[in-house]
PDB file of C-alpha atoms in Angstrom:
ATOM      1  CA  UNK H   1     -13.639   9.667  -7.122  1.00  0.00           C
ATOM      2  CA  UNK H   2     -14.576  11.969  -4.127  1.00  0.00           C
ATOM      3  CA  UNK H   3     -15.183   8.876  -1.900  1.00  0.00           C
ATOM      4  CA  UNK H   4     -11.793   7.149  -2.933  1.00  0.00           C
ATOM      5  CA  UNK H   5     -10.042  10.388  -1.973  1.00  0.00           C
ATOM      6  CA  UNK H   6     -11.843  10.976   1.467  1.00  0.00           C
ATOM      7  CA  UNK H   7     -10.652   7.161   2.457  1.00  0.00           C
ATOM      8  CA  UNK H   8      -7.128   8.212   0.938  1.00  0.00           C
ATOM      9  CA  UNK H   9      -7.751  11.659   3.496  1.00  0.00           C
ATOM     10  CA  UNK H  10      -8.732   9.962   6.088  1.00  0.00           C
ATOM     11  CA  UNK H  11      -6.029   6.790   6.065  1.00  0.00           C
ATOM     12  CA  UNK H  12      -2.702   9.219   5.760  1.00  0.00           C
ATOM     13  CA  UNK H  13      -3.922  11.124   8.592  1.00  0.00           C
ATOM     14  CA  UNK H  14      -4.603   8.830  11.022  1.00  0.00           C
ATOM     15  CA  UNK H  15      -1.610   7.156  10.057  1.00  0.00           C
ATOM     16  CA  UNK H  16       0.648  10.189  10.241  1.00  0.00           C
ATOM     17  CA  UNK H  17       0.739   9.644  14.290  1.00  0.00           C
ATOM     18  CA  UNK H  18       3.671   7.929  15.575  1.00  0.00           C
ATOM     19  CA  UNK H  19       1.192   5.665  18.414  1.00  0.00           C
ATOM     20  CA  UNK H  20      -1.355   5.266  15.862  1.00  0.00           C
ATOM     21  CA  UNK H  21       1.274   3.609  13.383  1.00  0.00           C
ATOM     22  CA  UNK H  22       2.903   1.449  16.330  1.00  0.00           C
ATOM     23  CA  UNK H  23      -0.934   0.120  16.777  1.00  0.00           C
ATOM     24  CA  UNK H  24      -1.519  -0.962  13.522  1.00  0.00           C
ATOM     25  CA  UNK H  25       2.052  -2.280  12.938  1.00  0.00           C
ATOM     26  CA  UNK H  26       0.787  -4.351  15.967  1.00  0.00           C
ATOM     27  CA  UNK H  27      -2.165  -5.581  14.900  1.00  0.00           C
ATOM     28  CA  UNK H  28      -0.821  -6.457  11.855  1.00  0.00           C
ATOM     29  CA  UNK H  29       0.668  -9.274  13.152  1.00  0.00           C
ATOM     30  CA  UNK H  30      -2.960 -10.562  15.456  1.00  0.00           C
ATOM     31  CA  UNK H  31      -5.852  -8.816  17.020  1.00  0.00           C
ATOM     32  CA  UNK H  32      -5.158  -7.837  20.581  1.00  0.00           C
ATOM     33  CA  UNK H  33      -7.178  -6.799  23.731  1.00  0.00           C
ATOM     34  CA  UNK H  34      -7.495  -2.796  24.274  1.00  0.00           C
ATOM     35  CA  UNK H  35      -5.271  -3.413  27.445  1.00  0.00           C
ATOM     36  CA  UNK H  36      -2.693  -5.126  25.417  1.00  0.00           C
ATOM     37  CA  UNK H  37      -2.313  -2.646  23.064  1.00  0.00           C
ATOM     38  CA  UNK H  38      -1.750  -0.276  26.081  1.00  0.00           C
ATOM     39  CA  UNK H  39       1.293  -1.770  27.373  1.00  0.00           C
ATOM     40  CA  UNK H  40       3.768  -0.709  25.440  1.00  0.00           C
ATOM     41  CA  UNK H  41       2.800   2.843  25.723  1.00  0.00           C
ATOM     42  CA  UNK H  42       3.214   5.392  28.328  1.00  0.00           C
ATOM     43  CA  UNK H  43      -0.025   6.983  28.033  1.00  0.00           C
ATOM     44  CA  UNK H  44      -3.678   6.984  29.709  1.00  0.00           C
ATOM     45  CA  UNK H  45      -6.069   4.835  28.489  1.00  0.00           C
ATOM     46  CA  UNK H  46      -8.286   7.759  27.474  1.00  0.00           C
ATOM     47  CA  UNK H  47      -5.646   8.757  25.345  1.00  0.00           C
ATOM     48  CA  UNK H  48      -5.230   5.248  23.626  1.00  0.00           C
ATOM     49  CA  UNK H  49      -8.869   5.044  23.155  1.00  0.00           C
ATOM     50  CA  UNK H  50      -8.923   8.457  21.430  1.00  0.00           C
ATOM     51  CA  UNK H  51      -5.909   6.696  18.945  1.00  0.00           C
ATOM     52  CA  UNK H  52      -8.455   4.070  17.948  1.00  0.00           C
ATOM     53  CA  UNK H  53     -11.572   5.977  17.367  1.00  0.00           C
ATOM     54  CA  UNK H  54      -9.197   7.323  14.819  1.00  0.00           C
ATOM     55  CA  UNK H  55      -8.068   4.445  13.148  1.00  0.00           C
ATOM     56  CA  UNK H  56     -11.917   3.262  13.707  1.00  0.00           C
ATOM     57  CA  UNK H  57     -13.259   6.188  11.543  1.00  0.00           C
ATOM     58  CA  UNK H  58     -10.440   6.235   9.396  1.00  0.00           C
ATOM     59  CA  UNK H  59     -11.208   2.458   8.402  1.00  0.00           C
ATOM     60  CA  UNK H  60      -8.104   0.960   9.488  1.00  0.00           C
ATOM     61  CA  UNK H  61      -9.364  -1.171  12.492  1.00  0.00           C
ATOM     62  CA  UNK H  62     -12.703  -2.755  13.978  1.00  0.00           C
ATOM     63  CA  UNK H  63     -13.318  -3.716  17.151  1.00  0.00           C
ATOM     64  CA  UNK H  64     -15.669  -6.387  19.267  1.00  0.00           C
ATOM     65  CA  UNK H  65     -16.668  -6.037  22.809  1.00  0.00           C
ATOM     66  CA  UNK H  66     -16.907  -9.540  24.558  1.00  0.00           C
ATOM     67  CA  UNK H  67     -17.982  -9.080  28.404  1.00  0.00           C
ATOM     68  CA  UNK H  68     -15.492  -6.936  29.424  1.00  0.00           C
ATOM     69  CA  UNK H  69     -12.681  -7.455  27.078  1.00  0.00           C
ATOM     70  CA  UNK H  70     -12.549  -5.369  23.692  1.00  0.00           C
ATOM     71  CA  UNK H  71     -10.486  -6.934  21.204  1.00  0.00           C
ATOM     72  CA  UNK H  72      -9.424  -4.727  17.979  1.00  0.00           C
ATOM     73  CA  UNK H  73      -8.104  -6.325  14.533  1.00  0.00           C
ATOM     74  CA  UNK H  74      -6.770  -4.812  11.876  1.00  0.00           C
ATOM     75  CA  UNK H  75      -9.317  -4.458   8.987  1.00  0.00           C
ATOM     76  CA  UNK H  76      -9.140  -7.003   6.485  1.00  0.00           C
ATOM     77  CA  UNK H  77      -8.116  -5.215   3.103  1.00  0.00           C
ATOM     78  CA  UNK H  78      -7.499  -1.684   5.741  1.00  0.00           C
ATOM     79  CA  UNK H  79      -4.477  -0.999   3.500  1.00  0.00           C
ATOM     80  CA  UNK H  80      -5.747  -1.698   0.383  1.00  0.00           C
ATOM     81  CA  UNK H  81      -6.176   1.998  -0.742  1.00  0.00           C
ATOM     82  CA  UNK H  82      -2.860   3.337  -0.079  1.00  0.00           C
ATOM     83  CA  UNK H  83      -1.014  -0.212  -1.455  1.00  0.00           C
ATOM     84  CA  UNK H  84      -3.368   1.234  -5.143  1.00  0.00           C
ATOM     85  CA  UNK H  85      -2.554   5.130  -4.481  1.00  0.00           C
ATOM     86  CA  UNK H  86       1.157   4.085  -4.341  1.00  0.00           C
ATOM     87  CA  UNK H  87       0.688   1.914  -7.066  1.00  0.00           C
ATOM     88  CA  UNK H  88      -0.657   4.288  -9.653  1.00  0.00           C
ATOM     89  CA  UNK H  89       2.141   6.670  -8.835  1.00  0.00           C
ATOM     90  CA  UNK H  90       4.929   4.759 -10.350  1.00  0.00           C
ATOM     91  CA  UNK H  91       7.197   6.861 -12.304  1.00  0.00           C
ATOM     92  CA  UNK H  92       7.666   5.615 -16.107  1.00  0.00           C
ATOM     93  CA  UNK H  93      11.222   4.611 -15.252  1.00  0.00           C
ATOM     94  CA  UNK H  94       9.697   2.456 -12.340  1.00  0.00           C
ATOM     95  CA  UNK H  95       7.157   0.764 -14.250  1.00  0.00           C
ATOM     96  CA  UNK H  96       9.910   0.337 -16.956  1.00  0.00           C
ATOM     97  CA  UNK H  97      11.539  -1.654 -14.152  1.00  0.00           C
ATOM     98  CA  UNK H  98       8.364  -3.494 -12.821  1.00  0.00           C
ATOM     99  CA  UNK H  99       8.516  -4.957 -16.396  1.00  0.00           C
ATOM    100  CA  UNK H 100      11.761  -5.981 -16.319  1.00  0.00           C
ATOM    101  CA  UNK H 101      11.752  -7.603 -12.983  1.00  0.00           C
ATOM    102  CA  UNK H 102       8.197  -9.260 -14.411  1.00  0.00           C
ATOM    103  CA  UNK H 103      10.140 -10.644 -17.705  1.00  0.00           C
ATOM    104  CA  UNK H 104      13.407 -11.733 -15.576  1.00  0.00           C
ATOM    105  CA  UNK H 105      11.052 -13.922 -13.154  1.00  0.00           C
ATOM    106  CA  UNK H 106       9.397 -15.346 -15.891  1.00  0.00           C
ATOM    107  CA  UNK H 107      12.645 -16.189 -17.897  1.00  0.00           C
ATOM    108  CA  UNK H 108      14.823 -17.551 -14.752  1.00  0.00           C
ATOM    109  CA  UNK H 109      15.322 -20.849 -14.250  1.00  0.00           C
ATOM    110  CA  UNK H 110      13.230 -22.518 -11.692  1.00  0.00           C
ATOM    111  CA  UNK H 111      16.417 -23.631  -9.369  1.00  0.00           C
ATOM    112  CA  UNK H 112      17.274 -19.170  -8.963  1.00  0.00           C
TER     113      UNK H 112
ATOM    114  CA  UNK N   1      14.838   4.045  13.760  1.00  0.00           C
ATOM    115  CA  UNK N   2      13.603   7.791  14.991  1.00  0.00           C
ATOM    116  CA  UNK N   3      14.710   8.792  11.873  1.00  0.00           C
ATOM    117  CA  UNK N   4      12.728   6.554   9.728  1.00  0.00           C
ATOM    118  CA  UNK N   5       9.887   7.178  11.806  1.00  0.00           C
ATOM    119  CA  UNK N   6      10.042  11.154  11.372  1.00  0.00           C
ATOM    120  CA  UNK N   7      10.246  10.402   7.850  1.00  0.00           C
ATOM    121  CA  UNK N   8       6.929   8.486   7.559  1.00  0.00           C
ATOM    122  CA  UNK N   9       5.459  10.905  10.386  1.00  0.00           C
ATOM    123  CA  UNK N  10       6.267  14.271   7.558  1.00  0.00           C
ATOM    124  CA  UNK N  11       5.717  12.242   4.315  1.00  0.00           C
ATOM    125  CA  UNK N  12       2.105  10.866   5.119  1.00  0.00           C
ATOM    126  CA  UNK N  13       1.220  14.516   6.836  1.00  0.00           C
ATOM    127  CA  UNK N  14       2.459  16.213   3.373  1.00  0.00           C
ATOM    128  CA  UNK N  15      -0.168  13.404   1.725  1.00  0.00           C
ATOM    129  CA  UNK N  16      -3.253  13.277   3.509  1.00  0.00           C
ATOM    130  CA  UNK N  17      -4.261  16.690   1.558  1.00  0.00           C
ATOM    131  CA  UNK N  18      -6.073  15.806  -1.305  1.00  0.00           C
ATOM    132  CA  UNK N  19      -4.374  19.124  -3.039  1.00  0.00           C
ATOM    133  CA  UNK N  20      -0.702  17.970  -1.979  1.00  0.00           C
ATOM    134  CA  UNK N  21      -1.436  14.168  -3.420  1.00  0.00           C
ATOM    135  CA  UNK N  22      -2.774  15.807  -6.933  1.00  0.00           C
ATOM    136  CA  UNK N  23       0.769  17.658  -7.466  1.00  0.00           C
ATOM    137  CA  UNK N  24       2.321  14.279  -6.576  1.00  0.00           C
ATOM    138  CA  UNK N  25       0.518  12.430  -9.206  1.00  0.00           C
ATOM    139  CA  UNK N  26       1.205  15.102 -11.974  1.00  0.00           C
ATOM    140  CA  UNK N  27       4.492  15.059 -11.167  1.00  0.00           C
ATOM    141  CA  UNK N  28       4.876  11.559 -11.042  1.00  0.00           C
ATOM    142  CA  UNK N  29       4.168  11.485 -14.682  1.00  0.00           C
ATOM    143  CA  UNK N  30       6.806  13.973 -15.600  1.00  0.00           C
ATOM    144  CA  UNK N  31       8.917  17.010 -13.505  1.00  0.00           C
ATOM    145  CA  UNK N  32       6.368  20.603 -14.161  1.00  0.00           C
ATOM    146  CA  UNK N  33       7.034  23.960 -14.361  1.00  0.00           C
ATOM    147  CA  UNK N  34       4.856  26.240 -11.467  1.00  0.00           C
ATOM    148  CA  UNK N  35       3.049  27.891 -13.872  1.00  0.00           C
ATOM    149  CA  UNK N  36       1.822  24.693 -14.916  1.00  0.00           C
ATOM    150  CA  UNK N  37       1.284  22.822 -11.550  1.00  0.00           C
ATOM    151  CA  UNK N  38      -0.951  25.922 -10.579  1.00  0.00           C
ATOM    152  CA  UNK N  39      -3.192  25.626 -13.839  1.00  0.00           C
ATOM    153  CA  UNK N  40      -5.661  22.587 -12.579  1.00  0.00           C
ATOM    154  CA  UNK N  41      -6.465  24.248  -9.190  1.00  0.00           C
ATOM    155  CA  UNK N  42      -8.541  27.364  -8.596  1.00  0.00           C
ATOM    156  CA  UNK N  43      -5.730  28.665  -5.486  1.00  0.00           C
ATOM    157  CA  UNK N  44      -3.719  31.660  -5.345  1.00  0.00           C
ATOM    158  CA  UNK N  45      -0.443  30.991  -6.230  1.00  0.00           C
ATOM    159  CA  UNK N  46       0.946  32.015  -2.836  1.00  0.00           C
ATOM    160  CA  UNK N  47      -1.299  28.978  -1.478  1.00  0.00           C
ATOM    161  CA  UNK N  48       0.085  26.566  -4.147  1.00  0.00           C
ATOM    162  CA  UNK N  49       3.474  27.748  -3.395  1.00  0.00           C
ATOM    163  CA  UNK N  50       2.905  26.735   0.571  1.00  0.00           C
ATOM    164  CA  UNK N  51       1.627  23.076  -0.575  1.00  0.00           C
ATOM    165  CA  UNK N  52       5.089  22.648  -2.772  1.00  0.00           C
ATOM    166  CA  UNK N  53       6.964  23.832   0.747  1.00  0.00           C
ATOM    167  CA  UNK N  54       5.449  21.265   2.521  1.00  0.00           C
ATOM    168  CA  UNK N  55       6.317  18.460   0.325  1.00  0.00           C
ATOM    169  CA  UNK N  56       9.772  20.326  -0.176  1.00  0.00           C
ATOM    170  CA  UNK N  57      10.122  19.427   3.453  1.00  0.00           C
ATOM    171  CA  UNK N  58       8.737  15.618   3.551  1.00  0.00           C
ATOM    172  CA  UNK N  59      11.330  14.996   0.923  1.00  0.00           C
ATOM    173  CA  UNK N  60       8.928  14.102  -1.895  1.00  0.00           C
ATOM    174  CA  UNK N  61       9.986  17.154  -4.214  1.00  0.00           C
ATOM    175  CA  UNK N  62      13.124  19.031  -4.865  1.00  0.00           C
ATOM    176  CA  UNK N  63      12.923  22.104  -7.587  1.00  0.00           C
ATOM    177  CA  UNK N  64      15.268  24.264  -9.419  1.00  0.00           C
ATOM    178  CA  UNK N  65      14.855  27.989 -10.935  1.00  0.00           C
ATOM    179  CA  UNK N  66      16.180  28.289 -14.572  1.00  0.00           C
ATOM    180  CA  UNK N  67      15.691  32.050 -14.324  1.00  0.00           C
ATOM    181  CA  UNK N  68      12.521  33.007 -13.930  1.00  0.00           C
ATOM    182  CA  UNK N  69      10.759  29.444 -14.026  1.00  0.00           C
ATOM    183  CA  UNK N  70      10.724  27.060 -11.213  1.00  0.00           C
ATOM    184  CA  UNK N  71      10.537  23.410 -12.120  1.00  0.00           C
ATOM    185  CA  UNK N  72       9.514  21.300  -9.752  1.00  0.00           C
ATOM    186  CA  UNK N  73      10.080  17.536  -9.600  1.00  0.00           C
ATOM    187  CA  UNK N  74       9.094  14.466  -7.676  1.00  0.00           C
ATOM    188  CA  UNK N  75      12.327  13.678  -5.865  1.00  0.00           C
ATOM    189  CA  UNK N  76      13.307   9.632  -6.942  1.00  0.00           C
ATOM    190  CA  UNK N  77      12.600   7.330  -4.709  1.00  0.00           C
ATOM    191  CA  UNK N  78      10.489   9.632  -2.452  1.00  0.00           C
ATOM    192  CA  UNK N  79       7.845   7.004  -1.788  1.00  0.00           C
ATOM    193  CA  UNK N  80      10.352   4.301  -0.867  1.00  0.00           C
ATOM    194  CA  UNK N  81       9.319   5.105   2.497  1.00  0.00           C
ATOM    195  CA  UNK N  82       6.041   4.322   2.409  1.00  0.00           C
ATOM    196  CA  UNK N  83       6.608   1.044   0.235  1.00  0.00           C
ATOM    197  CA  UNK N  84       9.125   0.138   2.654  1.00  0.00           C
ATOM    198  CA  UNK N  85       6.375   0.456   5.653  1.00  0.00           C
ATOM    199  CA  UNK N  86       3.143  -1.224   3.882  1.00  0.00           C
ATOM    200  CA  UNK N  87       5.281  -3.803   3.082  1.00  0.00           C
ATOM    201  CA  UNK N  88       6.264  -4.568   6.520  1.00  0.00           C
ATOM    202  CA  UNK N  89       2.314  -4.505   7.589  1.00  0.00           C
ATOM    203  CA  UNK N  90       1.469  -7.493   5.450  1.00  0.00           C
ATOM    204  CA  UNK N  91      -0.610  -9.853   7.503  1.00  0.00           C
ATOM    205  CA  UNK N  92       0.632 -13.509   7.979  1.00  0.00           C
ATOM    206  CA  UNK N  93      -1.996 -14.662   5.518  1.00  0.00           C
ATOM    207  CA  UNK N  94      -0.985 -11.573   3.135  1.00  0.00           C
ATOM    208  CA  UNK N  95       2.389 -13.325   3.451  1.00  0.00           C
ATOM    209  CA  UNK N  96       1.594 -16.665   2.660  1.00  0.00           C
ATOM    210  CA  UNK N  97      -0.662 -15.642  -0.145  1.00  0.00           C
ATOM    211  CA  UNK N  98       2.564 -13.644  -1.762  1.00  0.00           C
ATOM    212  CA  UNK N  99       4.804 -16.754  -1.316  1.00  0.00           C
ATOM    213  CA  UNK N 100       1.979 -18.472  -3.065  1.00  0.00           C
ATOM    214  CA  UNK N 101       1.674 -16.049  -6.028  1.00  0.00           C
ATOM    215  CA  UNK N 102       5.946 -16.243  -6.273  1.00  0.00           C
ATOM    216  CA  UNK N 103       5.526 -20.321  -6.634  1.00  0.00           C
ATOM    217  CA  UNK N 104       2.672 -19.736  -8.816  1.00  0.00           C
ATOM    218  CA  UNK N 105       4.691 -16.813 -11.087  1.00  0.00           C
ATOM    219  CA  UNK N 106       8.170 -19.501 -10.637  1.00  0.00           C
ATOM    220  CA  UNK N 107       6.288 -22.785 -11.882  1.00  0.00           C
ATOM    221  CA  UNK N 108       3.825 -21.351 -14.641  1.00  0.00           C
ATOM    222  CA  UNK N 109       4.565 -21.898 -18.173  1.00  0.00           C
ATOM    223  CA  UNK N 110       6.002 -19.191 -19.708  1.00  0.00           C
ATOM    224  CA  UNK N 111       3.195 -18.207 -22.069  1.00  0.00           C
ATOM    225  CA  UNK N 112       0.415 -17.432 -19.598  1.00  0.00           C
TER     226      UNK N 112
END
């Protein structure tokens, strides 16, 4: 799965930056105007911009220009690769606990 | 947390190689000798041996030398981290829809 892995690539790098991470931990919560997103950091907006083109080609966020304003979401589904990657890494013992929690849920009494 | 956020910083560096993520998956399976972990990829040893350093560092592995052999092993709980983080990015509606899945898991009959 060569395309799979260059997404995978792609996503751990651009999320390996510090700003780029505080971004998308942002945006996780609503989109937000470029100048918004700026705020918080102490850095030229050249330098911001250069943060999103990563995330941009890395998948991870899309953005709209209306007049003036660009506003930048978080891509529906943008995490989706690493949430599976993570997911088929489970140890044995882990997925022997997965089960477990699975069968306990399903056994407990509503009112737990 | 500068801490936490070092963490994530080293352990998503030490993943976004596609070489570095293949060692994690075989040793998520089970711990390897060297020998072993070198077989699937056509890299000098030396090279191989710089890869297992890296995630050495990260955290993600820890080995041991029985004599001559080195066996290396995924260190447990050395994705926490990243759980810990995606976890925190869910999107409100992500949220809702996994409060929705709990109710459904809590209220289903036991035998679906």
């Amino acid at each position: 799965m060569p395309k799979y892995h260059d997404e995978l690539d792609a996503v751990l790098r651009a999320l390996s930056d510090p700003t780029r991470r505080a971004v998308v931990e942002r945006l996780a919560k609503s989109p937000a105007v470029v100048s918004d997103l700026a705020a918080p950091f102490s850095m030229a907006l050249p330098s911001l911009m250069q943060h999103l083109r990563v995330l941009e080609n890395a998948g991870l966020v899309t953005s709209q220009k209306h007049g003036r304003v660009r506003t930048v979401s978080l891509r529906p589904g943008a995490l989706d690769v690493l949430h599976l990657w993570l997911d088929e890494q489970r140890t044995p013992a882990e997925r022997q606990a997965d089960r477990l929690g699975i069968h306990l849920t399903r056994t407990s009494p509503k009112e737990i």
